[in-house]
mmCIF file of C-alpha atoms in Angstrom:
data_model
loop_
_atom_site.group_PDB
_atom_site.id
_atom_site.type_symbol
_atom_site.label_atom_id
_atom_site.label_comp_id
_atom_site.label_asym_id
_atom_site.label_seq_id
_atom_site.Cartn_x
_atom_site.Cartn_y
_atom_site.Cartn_z
ATOM 1 C CA MET I 31 -19.006 -5.953 12.348
ATOM 2 C CA LYS I 32 -22.593 -4.389 10.845
ATOM 3 C CA ASP I 33 -24.436 -6.884 14.110
ATOM 4 C CA LEU I 34 -21.082 -6.664 15.848
ATOM 5 C CA LEU I 35 -22.451 -5.559 19.277
ATOM 6 C CA TYR I 36 -25.198 -7.211 19.500
ATOM 7 C CA ASN I 37 -27.286 -9.644 18.225
ATOM 8 C CA ILE I 38 -24.183 -12.268 18.431
ATOM 9 C CA LEU I 39 -26.339 -14.563 19.930
ATOM 10 C CA ARG I 40 -29.903 -14.266 18.069
ATOM 11 C CA LYS I 41 -29.453 -18.028 17.243
ATOM 12 C CA THR I 42 -26.904 -19.184 20.158
ATOM 13 C CA ASN I 43 -28.999 -22.741 22.271
ATOM 14 C CA PHE I 44 -29.010 -20.956 25.356
ATOM 15 C CA ALA I 45 -28.079 -24.154 27.231
ATOM 16 C CA ASN I 46 -24.849 -24.121 24.423
ATOM 17 C CA PHE I 47 -23.964 -19.879 25.636
ATOM 18 C CA ALA I 48 -21.011 -21.082 28.601
ATOM 19 C CA LEU I 49 -19.211 -23.530 26.292
ATOM 20 C CA THR I 50 -19.327 -21.077 22.752
ATOM 21 C CA LEU I 51 -18.394 -17.971 25.325
ATOM 22 C CA ARG I 52 -15.237 -20.670 26.153
ATOM 23 C CA THR I 53 -14.067 -21.733 22.710
ATOM 24 C CA LEU I 54 -13.772 -17.767 21.623
ATOM 25 C CA GLN I 55 -11.878 -17.013 24.704
ATOM 26 C CA LEU I 56 -9.883 -19.412 23.933
ATOM 27 C CA CYS I 57 -9.369 -18.299 20.833
ATOM 28 C CA ALA I 58 -8.990 -14.583 21.010
ATOM 29 C CA PHE I 59 -5.778 -15.491 24.212
ATOM 30 C CA LEU I 60 -4.236 -17.909 21.454
ATOM 31 C CA LEU I 61 -4.004 -15.566 19.347
ATOM 32 C CA LEU I 62 -3.025 -12.925 21.665
ATOM 33 C CA SER I 63 -0.097 -14.538 23.471
ATOM 34 C CA ALA I 64 0.831 -14.093 19.970
ATOM 35 C CA THR I 65 1.104 -9.286 19.664
ATOM 36 C CA ALA I 66 0.642 -8.925 23.172
ATOM 37 C CA PHE I 67 3.428 -9.159 24.438
ATOM 38 C CA ALA I 68 6.854 -6.606 23.948
ATOM 39 C CA GLN I 69 3.423 -4.132 22.056
ATOM 40 C CA GLU I 70 5.287 -1.095 20.659
ATOM 41 C CA SER I 71 2.950 2.028 19.771
ATOM 42 C CA ILE I 72 3.830 4.338 17.690
ATOM 43 C CA SER I 73 2.280 7.605 15.869
ATOM 44 C CA LEU I 74 0.782 7.189 12.307
ATOM 45 C CA GLU I 75 3.984 9.153 10.985
ATOM 46 C CA LYS I 76 6.117 6.294 12.647
ATOM 47 C CA ALA I 77 3.841 3.857 11.770
ATOM 48 C CA VAL I 78 4.642 4.879 7.415
ATOM 49 C CA GLU I 79 8.450 5.910 8.428
ATOM 50 C CA LEU I 80 9.067 2.457 9.687
ATOM 51 C CA ALA I 81 7.088 0.135 6.027
ATOM 52 C CA LYS I 82 9.673 2.517 3.812
ATOM 53 C CA SER I 83 12.421 1.646 6.028
ATOM 54 C CA ASN I 84 12.139 -2.407 5.622
ATOM 55 C CA ASN I 85 9.297 -2.851 2.373
ATOM 56 C CA ILE I 86 11.543 -4.766 0.481
ATOM 57 C CA ASP I 87 9.587 -3.739 -2.448
ATOM 58 C CA LEU I 88 11.190 -0.228 -2.269
ATOM 59 C CA LYS I 89 14.751 -2.066 -1.552
ATOM 60 C CA ILE I 90 13.952 -4.191 -4.129
ATOM 61 C CA ALA I 91 14.082 -0.430 -6.292
ATOM 62 C CA ASP I 92 16.455 1.032 -4.548
ATOM 63 C CA LYS I 93 18.490 -2.593 -5.849
ATOM 64 C CA GLU I 94 16.865 -1.154 -9.388
ATOM 65 C CA ILE I 95 18.333 2.566 -9.449
ATOM 66 C CA GLU I 96 21.533 1.607 -8.306
ATOM 67 C CA LYS I 97 21.675 -0.775 -10.820
ATOM 68 C CA GLN I 98 20.294 1.415 -14.023
ATOM 69 C CA THR I 99 23.200 3.537 -11.800
ATOM 70 C CA VAL I 100 26.519 2.075 -12.103
ATOM 71 C CA LEU I 101 24.628 1.053 -16.144
ATOM 72 C CA LYS I 102 26.018 3.642 -17.468
ATOM 73 C CA LYS I 103 29.266 3.095 -17.582
ATOM 74 C CA ALA I 104 28.792 0.763 -20.067
ATOM 75 C CA ALA I 105 27.874 3.669 -21.835
ATOM 76 C CA PHE I 106 31.067 3.150 -24.222
ATOM 77 C CA GLN I 107 31.353 -0.268 -26.104
ATOM 78 C CA PRO I 108 33.806 -0.497 -28.062
ATOM 79 C CA ASP I 109 33.314 -4.237 -30.119
ATOM 80 C CA PRO I 110 35.556 -7.669 -29.029
ATOM 81 C CA LEU I 111 38.736 -7.262 -28.793
ATOM 82 C CA GLN I 112 39.790 -9.185 -32.460
ATOM 83 C CA VAL I 113 42.913 -11.300 -32.562
ATOM 84 C CA GLN I 114 44.323 -13.391 -35.038
ATOM 85 C CA TYR I 115 46.452 -16.413 -35.801
ATOM 86 C CA GLN I 116 47.876 -18.529 -39.287
ATOM 87 C CA GLY I 117 50.504 -20.612 -39.800
ATOM 88 C CA GLY I 118 51.199 -22.742 -43.032
ATOM 89 C CA GLN I 119 51.702 -21.665 -46.728
ATOM 90 C CA PHE I 120 51.265 -18.491 -47.589
ATOM 91 C CA ASN I 121 54.286 -17.026 -48.539
ATOM 92 C CA SER I 122 56.196 -20.138 -50.479
ATOM 93 C CA VAL I 123 56.610 -23.533 -49.555
ATOM 94 C CA ASP I 124 58.099 -22.923 -45.777
ATOM 95 C CA PHE I 125 55.797 -22.703 -42.911
ATOM 96 C CA ASP I 126 55.153 -19.143 -41.882
ATOM 97 C CA HIS I 127 53.476 -17.784 -38.959
ATOM 98 C CA ASN I 128 51.041 -14.297 -38.815
ATOM 99 C CA VAL I 129 49.151 -12.701 -35.734
ATOM 100 C CA SER I 130 46.945 -9.962 -35.969
ATOM 101 C CA ILE I 131 44.663 -8.056 -33.468
ATOM 102 C CA GLN I 132 42.161 -5.462 -34.630
ATOM 103 C CA GLN I 133 39.661 -3.701 -32.551
ATOM 104 C CA PHE I 134 36.973 -1.196 -33.982
ATOM 105 C CA PHE I 135 35.389 2.099 -31.621
ATOM 106 C CA PRO I 136 31.988 3.437 -32.066
ATOM 107 C CA LEU I 137 32.163 6.333 -34.098
ATOM 108 C CA GLY I 138 29.947 9.724 -33.479
ATOM 109 C CA ASN I 139 27.497 9.993 -30.839
ATOM 110 C CA ILE I 140 26.142 6.272 -29.940
ATOM 111 C CA THR I 141 28.438 7.178 -25.617
ATOM 112 C CA LYS I 142 26.681 9.784 -25.031
ATOM 113 C CA ALA I 143 22.831 8.599 -26.503
ATOM 114 C CA ASN I 144 24.092 5.095 -24.446
ATOM 115 C CA ARG I 145 24.898 6.597 -20.790
ATOM 116 C CA GLN I 146 21.782 10.038 -21.443
ATOM 117 C CA LEU I 147 19.399 6.389 -21.426
ATOM 118 C CA GLN I 148 21.061 5.152 -18.114
ATOM 119 C CA GLU I 149 20.407 8.742 -16.766
ATOM 120 C CA GLU I 150 16.343 8.402 -18.019
ATOM 121 C CA LEU I 151 15.939 5.159 -16.553
ATOM 122 C CA ALA I 152 18.255 5.896 -13.287
ATOM 123 C CA LYS I 153 15.484 7.959 -12.851
ATOM 124 C CA LEU I 154 12.578 6.565 -14.520
ATOM 125 C CA ALA I 155 13.428 3.948 -11.729
ATOM 126 C CA GLU I 156 13.350 6.949 -8.786
ATOM 127 C CA LYS I 157 9.753 7.620 -10.014
ATOM 128 C CA ARG I 158 8.356 4.038 -9.770
ATOM 129 C CA LYS I 159 10.030 3.429 -6.838
ATOM 130 C CA ALA I 160 7.762 6.996 -5.436
ATOM 131 C CA LEU I 161 4.983 5.395 -6.831
ATOM 132 C CA SER I 162 5.947 2.085 -5.014
ATOM 133 C CA SER I 163 6.207 4.766 -1.479
ATOM 134 C CA TYR I 164 2.814 6.386 -2.115
ATOM 135 C CA GLU I 165 0.858 3.459 -2.716
ATOM 136 C CA ILE I 166 2.892 2.090 1.661
ATOM 137 C CA GLU I 167 1.910 5.250 2.735
ATOM 138 C CA LYS I 168 -2.379 4.849 1.689
ATOM 139 C CA ALA I 169 -1.668 1.018 3.064
ATOM 140 C CA VAL I 170 -0.201 1.678 5.943
ATOM 141 C CA THR I 171 -2.890 4.327 6.604
ATOM 142 C CA LEU I 172 -5.648 2.700 5.651
ATOM 143 C CA ALA I 173 -4.362 0.258 8.336
ATOM 144 C CA TYR I 174 -3.541 2.431 11.336
ATOM 145 C CA TYR I 175 -7.081 4.180 11.352
ATOM 146 C CA GLN I 176 -8.671 -0.217 11.384
ATOM 147 C CA TYR I 177 -7.363 -0.421 13.924
ATOM 148 C CA LEU I 178 -8.526 2.797 15.847
ATOM 149 C CA TYR I 179 -11.572 1.144 14.206
ATOM 150 C CA GLY I 180 -11.231 -1.774 16.316
ATOM 151 C CA ILE I 181 -10.360 0.217 20.116
ATOM 152 C CA SER I 182 -13.384 1.766 19.404
ATOM 153 C CA ILE I 183 -15.153 -0.876 18.897
ATOM 154 C CA GLN I 184 -14.094 -2.815 22.412
ATOM 155 C CA LYS I 185 -14.414 0.588 24.483
ATOM 156 C CA LEU I 186 -18.081 0.510 22.557
ATOM 157 C CA ASN I 187 -18.172 -3.035 24.578
ATOM 158 C CA SER I 188 -17.144 -1.653 27.624
ATOM 159 C CA GLU I 189 -18.972 0.703 28.082
ATOM 160 C CA LEU I 190 -22.661 -1.735 27.505
ATOM 161 C CA ASN I 191 -21.179 -3.910 29.709
ATOM 162 C CA ALA I 192 -21.202 -1.303 32.029
ATOM 163 C CA ILE I 193 -24.976 -0.166 31.256
ATOM 164 C CA TYR I 194 -26.173 -3.061 31.132
ATOM 165 C CA THR I 195 -24.411 -5.209 34.493
ATOM 166 C CA LYS I 196 -26.302 -1.865 35.959
ATOM 167 C CA PHE I 197 -29.494 -2.945 34.102
ATOM 168 C CA LEU I 198 -28.798 -6.475 35.351
ATOM 169 C CA LYS I 199 -28.494 -5.642 39.339
ATOM 170 C CA ASN I 200 -31.585 -3.548 39.054
ATOM 171 C CA ALA I 201 -33.170 -6.099 37.637
ATOM 172 C CA GLU I 202 -32.447 -8.165 40.318
ATOM 173 C CA LEU I 203 -32.952 -6.216 42.979
ATOM 174 C CA ARG I 204 -36.620 -5.207 41.787
ATOM 175 C CA PHE I 205 -37.139 -8.936 41.503
ATOM 176 C CA LYS I 206 -36.734 -9.665 44.867
ATOM 177 C CA THR I 207 -38.578 -6.788 46.139
ATOM 178 C CA GLY I 208 -41.703 -8.449 43.712
ATOM 179 C CA GLU I 209 -41.787 -5.836 41.263
ATOM 180 C CA SER I 210 -41.043 -7.545 38.324
ATOM 181 C CA GLY I 211 -40.552 -11.060 37.370
ATOM 182 C CA ASN I 212 -37.834 -13.582 36.955
ATOM 183 C CA ILE I 213 -37.441 -13.234 33.575
ATOM 184 C CA GLU I 214 -35.807 -9.971 33.246
ATOM 185 C CA VAL I 215 -33.118 -11.073 35.651
ATOM 186 C CA ILE I 216 -32.351 -14.039 33.436
ATOM 187 C CA SER I 217 -32.671 -11.241 29.778
ATOM 188 C CA ALA I 218 -30.505 -8.452 31.703
ATOM 189 C CA LYS I 219 -28.153 -12.130 32.477
ATOM 190 C CA ALA I 220 -27.892 -13.416 28.900
ATOM 191 C CA LYS I 221 -27.180 -9.649 27.636
ATOM 192 C CA VAL I 222 -24.519 -9.796 29.601
ATOM 193 C CA LYS I 223 -22.608 -12.980 28.835
ATOM 194 C CA GLU I 224 -23.592 -11.758 25.222
ATOM 195 C CA ILE I 225 -21.448 -8.718 25.761
ATOM 196 C CA GLU I 226 -18.673 -10.814 27.452
ATOM 197 C CA THR I 227 -18.584 -13.516 24.486
ATOM 198 C CA GLN I 228 -18.478 -10.361 22.114
ATOM 199 C CA LYS I 229 -15.160 -9.080 23.989
ATOM 200 C CA ALA I 230 -13.915 -12.160 23.231
ATOM 201 C CA GLN I 231 -15.122 -11.777 19.507
ATOM 202 C CA LEU I 232 -13.680 -7.954 19.467
ATOM 203 C CA GLU I 233 -10.373 -8.916 20.692
ATOM 204 C CA TYR I 234 -10.207 -11.818 18.431
ATOM 205 C CA ASP I 235 -9.955 -9.165 15.440
ATOM 206 C CA LEU I 236 -8.085 -6.447 16.547
ATOM 207 C CA ALA I 237 -5.110 -9.483 16.835
ATOM 208 C CA ILE I 238 -6.344 -9.342 12.719
ATOM 209 C CA TYR I 239 -6.055 -5.612 11.864
ATOM 210 C CA GLN I 240 -2.724 -5.724 13.663
ATOM 211 C CA LYS I 241 -1.168 -8.402 11.501
ATOM 212 C CA GLN I 242 -2.716 -6.824 9.288
ATOM 213 C CA LEU I 243 -0.523 -3.362 10.118
ATOM 214 C CA GLN I 244 1.936 -4.876 11.372
ATOM 215 C CA PHE I 245 1.993 -6.986 7.299
ATOM 216 C CA PHE I 246 2.584 -3.305 5.881
ATOM 217 C CA ILE I 247 5.021 -2.204 7.988
ATOM 218 C CA GLN I 248 6.839 -5.234 7.125
ATOM 219 C CA THR I 249 8.328 -5.914 10.468
ATOM 220 C CA ASP I 250 8.629 -9.162 13.723
ATOM 221 C CA GLU I 251 7.911 -6.291 15.878
ATOM 222 C CA ASN I 252 4.218 -6.024 17.627
ATOM 223 C CA ILE I 253 3.779 -2.806 16.731
ATOM 224 C CA VAL I 254 0.326 -1.417 17.363
ATOM 225 C CA PRO I 255 -1.682 2.231 17.815
ATOM 226 C CA ASP I 256 -0.844 5.569 19.980
ATOM 227 C CA LYS I 257 -4.978 4.602 21.339
ATOM 228 C CA ASN I 258 -4.334 8.455 22.024
ATOM 229 C CA THR I 259 -4.722 9.148 18.372
ATOM 230 C CA ALA I 260 -7.727 10.648 17.132
ATOM 231 C CA LEU I 261 -10.119 8.106 15.283
ATOM 232 C CA GLN I 262 -11.522 11.228 13.320
ATOM 233 C CA TYR I 263 -8.474 11.631 10.273
ATOM 234 C CA THR I 264 -7.086 14.442 9.820
ATOM 235 C CA PHE I 265 -7.947 15.306 6.358
ATOM 236 C CA VAL I 266 -5.798 17.944 4.122
ATOM 237 C CA GLU I 267 -7.092 19.925 1.835
ATOM 238 C CA ASN I 268 -4.677 19.256 -1.558
ATOM 239 C CA ASP I 269 -4.183 22.127 -3.998
ATOM 240 C CA LEU I 270 -6.286 21.406 -7.403
ATOM 241 C CA ASN I 271 -2.185 20.087 -8.586
ATOM 242 C CA THR I 272 -3.056 16.803 -6.016
ATOM 243 C CA LYS I 273 0.405 14.339 -4.740
ATOM 244 C CA ALA I 274 -0.987 11.475 -6.176
ATOM 245 C CA GLU I 275 -1.100 13.428 -10.482
ATOM 246 C CA VAL I 276 2.048 14.801 -9.302
ATOM 247 C CA LEU I 277 3.682 11.574 -8.989
ATOM 248 C CA MET I 278 1.641 10.047 -11.988
ATOM 249 C CA THR I 279 3.073 12.974 -13.873
ATOM 250 C CA ASP I 280 6.246 13.095 -13.170
ATOM 251 C CA PHE I 281 6.476 8.661 -14.710
ATOM 252 C CA TYR I 282 4.632 8.587 -17.870
ATOM 253 C CA ASN I 283 6.552 11.860 -17.660
ATOM 254 C CA GLN I 284 10.289 10.643 -17.282
ATOM 255 C CA GLN I 285 8.614 7.561 -19.755
ATOM 256 C CA ILE I 286 8.587 9.665 -22.379
ATOM 257 C CA SER I 287 12.392 10.902 -21.863
ATOM 258 C CA VAL I 288 13.246 6.951 -21.811
ATOM 259 C CA TYR I 289 11.861 6.190 -25.476
ATOM 260 C CA GLN I 290 12.817 9.030 -26.767
ATOM 261 C CA LYS I 291 16.718 9.003 -25.027
ATOM 262 C CA GLU I 292 16.504 5.125 -26.474
ATOM 263 C CA ALA I 293 14.944 6.043 -30.372
ATOM 264 C CA GLY I 294 17.742 8.444 -29.902
ATOM 265 C CA THR I 295 20.594 5.819 -29.317
ATOM 266 C CA PHE I 296 18.903 3.526 -31.710
ATOM 267 C CA LYS I 297 19.349 6.067 -34.543
ATOM 268 C CA ALA I 298 23.137 6.276 -33.329
ATOM 269 C CA LEU I 299 23.390 2.828 -34.070
ATOM 270 C CA ARG I 300 23.536 3.303 -37.816
ATOM 271 C CA THR I 301 26.814 5.868 -37.433
ATOM 272 C CA PRO I 302 29.914 3.825 -38.483
ATOM 273 C CA LYS I 303 33.031 2.157 -36.306
ATOM 274 C CA VAL I 304 36.185 2.896 -36.954
ATOM 275 C CA GLY I 305 38.694 -0.271 -36.143
ATOM 276 C CA PHE I 306 42.675 -0.184 -36.013
ATOM 277 C CA GLY I 307 45.682 -3.668 -35.914
ATOM 278 C CA TYR I 308 48.567 -4.230 -36.209
ATOM 279 C CA PHE I 309 49.483 -6.871 -37.799
ATOM 280 C CA ALA I 310 52.899 -9.587 -36.952
ATOM 281 C CA GLN I 311 54.112 -12.186 -40.041
ATOM 282 C CA THR I 312 57.496 -14.103 -40.457
ATOM 283 C CA ILE I 313 57.977 -15.040 -44.331
ATOM 284 C CA ASN I 314 60.096 -18.002 -45.738
ATOM 285 C CA THR I 315 60.619 -18.180 -41.338
ATOM 286 C CA GLU I 316 63.173 -15.818 -41.550
ATOM 287 C CA SER I 317 62.204 -11.928 -40.166
ATOM 288 C CA LEU I 318 59.580 -10.655 -37.906
ATOM 289 C CA PHE I 319 57.516 -7.685 -40.246
ATOM 290 C CA GLN I 320 55.126 -5.841 -38.654
ATOM 291 C CA GLY I 321 52.112 -3.685 -40.396
ATOM 292 C CA PHE I 322 48.794 -1.438 -39.046
ATOM 293 C CA THR I 323 45.763 -1.580 -40.830
ATOM 294 C CA ALA I 324 42.713 0.696 -40.586
ATOM 295 C CA GLY I 325 39.106 0.137 -41.612
ATOM 296 C CA LEU I 326 35.774 0.571 -41.615
ATOM 297 C CA GLN I 327 32.282 -0.716 -40.434
ATOM 298 C CA ILE I 328 29.485 0.546 -42.485
ATOM 299 C CA PRO I 329 25.919 -0.187 -41.207
ATOM 300 C CA LEU I 330 24.868 0.037 -44.873
ATOM 301 C CA PHE I 331 22.001 -2.521 -43.865
ATOM 302 C CA GLY I 332 21.199 -0.624 -40.858
ATOM 303 C CA GLY I 333 17.232 -0.816 -40.793
ATOM 304 C CA VAL I 334 16.996 -2.429 -38.100
ATOM 305 C CA ASN I 335 17.879 0.496 -35.849
ATOM 306 C CA THR I 336 15.317 2.841 -38.217
ATOM 307 C CA THR I 337 12.772 0.718 -37.509
ATOM 308 C CA LYS I 338 13.892 0.490 -33.642
ATOM 309 C CA ALA I 339 14.180 4.211 -33.230
ATOM 310 C CA LYS I 340 10.692 4.864 -35.281
ATOM 311 C CA ALA I 341 8.930 2.061 -32.688
ATOM 312 C CA ALA I 342 9.756 3.712 -29.634
ATOM 313 C CA GLU I 343 8.728 6.628 -31.599
ATOM 314 C CA ILE I 344 5.294 4.886 -31.445
ATOM 315 C CA SER I 345 5.678 4.074 -27.927
ATOM 316 C CA ILE I 346 6.552 8.143 -26.605
ATOM 317 C CA SER I 347 2.969 8.592 -28.344
ATOM 318 C CA GLN I 348 1.608 5.536 -26.147
ATOM 319 C CA SER I 349 2.300 7.611 -23.193
ATOM 320 C CA GLN I 350 1.511 9.838 -24.011
ATOM 321 C CA LEU I 351 -2.045 8.845 -24.667
ATOM 322 C CA ALA I 352 -1.473 6.413 -21.168
ATOM 323 C CA LEU I 353 -1.183 9.926 -19.052
ATOM 324 C CA ASP I 354 -3.942 12.344 -20.999
ATOM 325 C CA LYS I 355 -5.928 8.806 -20.102
ATOM 326 C CA ASN I 356 -4.904 8.224 -17.375
ATOM 327 C CA LYS I 357 -5.031 12.159 -15.399
ATOM 328 C CA MET I 358 -9.353 11.764 -16.421
ATOM 329 C CA MET I 359 -9.758 8.363 -15.361
ATOM 330 C CA LEU I 360 -7.603 10.185 -11.974
ATOM 331 C CA ASN I 361 -9.822 13.304 -12.240
ATOM 332 C CA LEU I 362 -13.328 11.776 -12.420
ATOM 333 C CA GLN I 363 -11.897 8.792 -9.157
ATOM 334 C CA ARG I 364 -11.258 12.470 -7.545
ATOM 335 C CA GLU I 365 -14.808 14.061 -7.812
ATOM 336 C CA GLU I 366 -16.285 10.025 -7.304
ATOM 337 C CA LEU I 367 -14.185 10.209 -3.782
ATOM 338 C CA LYS I 368 -14.607 13.993 -2.678
ATOM 339 C CA ASN I 369 -18.540 13.543 -3.499
ATOM 340 C CA ASN I 370 -18.967 10.644 -1.068
ATOM 341 C CA PHE I 371 -16.287 11.942 0.938
ATOM 342 C CA GLU I 372 -18.712 14.515 1.681
ATOM 343 C CA LYS I 373 -21.800 12.429 2.044
ATOM 344 C CA GLN I 374 -20.060 10.902 5.218
ATOM 345 C CA GLN I 375 -18.386 13.721 6.472
ATOM 346 C CA LYS I 376 -21.935 14.994 6.746
ATOM 347 C CA ASN I 377 -23.045 12.023 7.610
ATOM 348 C CA LEU I 378 -20.598 11.789 11.301
ATOM 349 C CA ALA I 379 -21.801 15.702 11.898
ATOM 350 C CA TYR I 380 -25.330 14.266 12.601
ATOM 351 C CA PHE I 381 -23.624 11.891 14.892
ATOM 352 C CA GLN I 382 -21.007 14.256 16.181
ATOM 353 C CA ASN I 383 -22.906 17.522 16.713
ATOM 354 C CA GLU I 384 -26.439 15.731 17.604
ATOM 355 C CA GLY I 385 -27.106 12.116 17.409
ATOM 356 C CA SER I 386 -24.313 11.311 19.916
ATOM 357 C CA GLN I 387 -26.489 13.493 22.883
ATOM 358 C CA TYR I 388 -28.808 11.395 21.451
ATOM 359 C CA ALA I 389 -27.429 8.237 22.447
ATOM 360 C CA ASP I 390 -26.338 9.744 26.185
ATOM 361 C CA GLN I 391 -29.792 11.631 26.887
ATOM 362 C CA ILE I 392 -31.907 8.387 25.461
ATOM 363 C CA ILE I 393 -29.564 6.226 28.046
ATOM 364 C CA GLU I 394 -29.419 8.069 31.105
ATOM 365 C CA THR I 395 -33.311 8.638 31.338
ATOM 366 C CA ALA I 396 -33.748 5.033 30.291
ATOM 367 C CA GLN I 397 -31.962 4.034 33.354
ATOM 368 C CA LYS I 398 -33.426 6.855 35.764
ATOM 369 C CA SER I 399 -37.356 6.232 35.424
ATOM 370 C CA TYR I 400 -36.344 1.713 35.044
ATOM 371 C CA ALA I 401 -35.339 2.286 39.244
ATOM 372 C CA ASN I 402 -37.641 4.234 39.874
ATOM 373 C CA GLY I 403 -40.326 1.714 39.011
ATOM 374 C CA ASP I 404 -41.446 4.540 35.732
ATOM 375 C CA MET I 405 -40.359 2.679 32.950
ATOM 376 C CA SER I 406 -41.576 -1.275 31.774
ATOM 377 C CA TYR I 407 -38.865 -3.893 31.369
ATOM 378 C CA TRP I 408 -40.608 -3.579 27.662
ATOM 379 C CA ALA I 409 -40.049 0.074 26.963
ATOM 380 C CA TYR I 410 -36.951 -0.151 29.211
ATOM 381 C CA ILE I 411 -35.013 -2.677 26.512
ATOM 382 C CA SER I 412 -36.588 -0.977 23.166
ATOM 383 C CA PHE I 413 -35.217 2.569 24.397
ATOM 384 C CA LEU I 414 -31.783 0.997 25.544
ATOM 385 C CA ASN I 415 -31.460 -0.773 21.807
ATOM 386 C CA GLN I 416 -32.440 2.211 19.563
ATOM 387 C CA ALA I 417 -29.265 4.077 22.152
ATOM 388 C CA ILE I 418 -26.906 1.604 21.546
ATOM 389 C CA ASP I 419 -27.853 1.756 17.760
ATOM 390 C CA ILE I 420 -27.092 5.712 17.487
ATOM 391 C CA LYS I 421 -23.871 5.008 19.212
ATOM 392 C CA LYS I 422 -22.427 1.358 16.944
ATOM 393 C CA GLN I 423 -23.983 3.815 13.308
ATOM 394 C CA PHE I 424 -22.044 6.906 15.062
ATOM 395 C CA ALA I 425 -18.853 4.724 15.317
ATOM 396 C CA GLU I 426 -18.822 3.229 11.826
ATOM 397 C CA ALA I 427 -20.033 6.887 11.076
ATOM 398 C CA THR I 428 -16.315 7.695 11.304
ATOM 399 C CA HIS I 429 -15.627 4.395 9.687
ATOM 400 C CA SER I 430 -16.706 4.507 7.292
ATOM 401 C CA TYR I 431 -15.711 8.358 6.553
ATOM 402 C CA ASN I 432 -11.759 7.434 7.731
ATOM 403 C CA GLN I 433 -11.752 4.966 5.007
ATOM 404 C CA SER I 434 -13.850 7.832 2.240
ATOM 405 C CA ALA I 435 -10.935 10.588 4.132
ATOM 406 C CA ILE I 436 -7.278 8.177 3.448
ATOM 407 C CA GLU I 437 -9.202 7.566 -0.139
ATOM 408 C CA LEU I 438 -9.563 11.112 -1.526
ATOM 409 C CA GLN I 439 -6.528 12.118 0.917
ATOM 410 C CA PHE I 440 -4.723 8.749 -1.614
ATOM 411 C CA PRO I 441 -6.155 8.979 -4.335
ATOM 412 C CA THR I 442 -5.715 5.311 -7.073
ATOM 413 C CA ILE I 443 -2.381 5.362 -9.315
ATOM 414 C CA LYS I 444 -2.740 3.597 -12.967
ATOM 415 C CA ASN I 445 1.208 3.687 -14.408
ATOM 416 C CA ASN I 446 -0.162 1.305 -16.840
#
């Protein structure tokens, strides 16, 4: 993009100029034909809303929340019902029958611990979704203003086309009156054709930017940003506790809560289980005798659950350390982004307050002087190139400012 507005044809053979132009126009037409039809212009807020509504990752996150919520019903976990049949000579020489059933139930707080663990897992899924939603909003915002940058470059290209078209008319008039040579006319025609070629390229770039935005919104509709949106992104100053920091802290704190409940669940598994049973049998193939049983399942070798509980407690410490580390990284990142933002802000302020006016004044004065014959062709071209370079730098400064502002508004969150 750096040399997008001029200089593209510096290495292009002039004899192949028309062919190059037609080829680029055809490529742009083929790509744009798919996007120009039934385009819908929307605001940034609407684009973010659509992205969050359509995004597959967020829908998957919703299903994860739903799954963890459903699993709360599995908090009560009795052992499978045991049904046993015996047949044979276990009472006498006669063939007798015995049928028994037995069921063990968990004691203590294991059911409560399981339910609390599932509740925390459901909340953790919600925190993950919040992080994904944050990243989607950032991606859509970047793509939205990338497209607006493309629009600004297109407008600049149209402005340059008008300038050089006027220059061509003046050059042709001066040639007819004998005030200048044919080189001025040829040079002017080449510049106009160059700008027309750039227009085809810019249309192609704009179609790519549109598809990028459409990808993040995840829709089949041809969504485009509202062209009336201000090119400069509106940065909102945050408090010391930024949205990114709050989201990150909430995620790690919730992760810690999950590990705490997980440790409690493993500890609860060391509790004995109580069982009740019923049996019915025959003796000497006569009479049905019945009875009941009761028993306990005692985890004599409960060291496995104790070890798992200790491992969960170690995970708590790991999550706390990860939170501390990522808070520090976020603060450092924020300072770096802030410095870059202030640099881009000062650069943009120059073009807004002075540079843009200088460019307009240079173009206006040069055009009048050249038309009146007070300025040579080479001086005129030199001044025009200077003004065009200022305008191009202004567009790039705005784009760089927007990128830095959005990055500062949405610093990257580490959650691993």
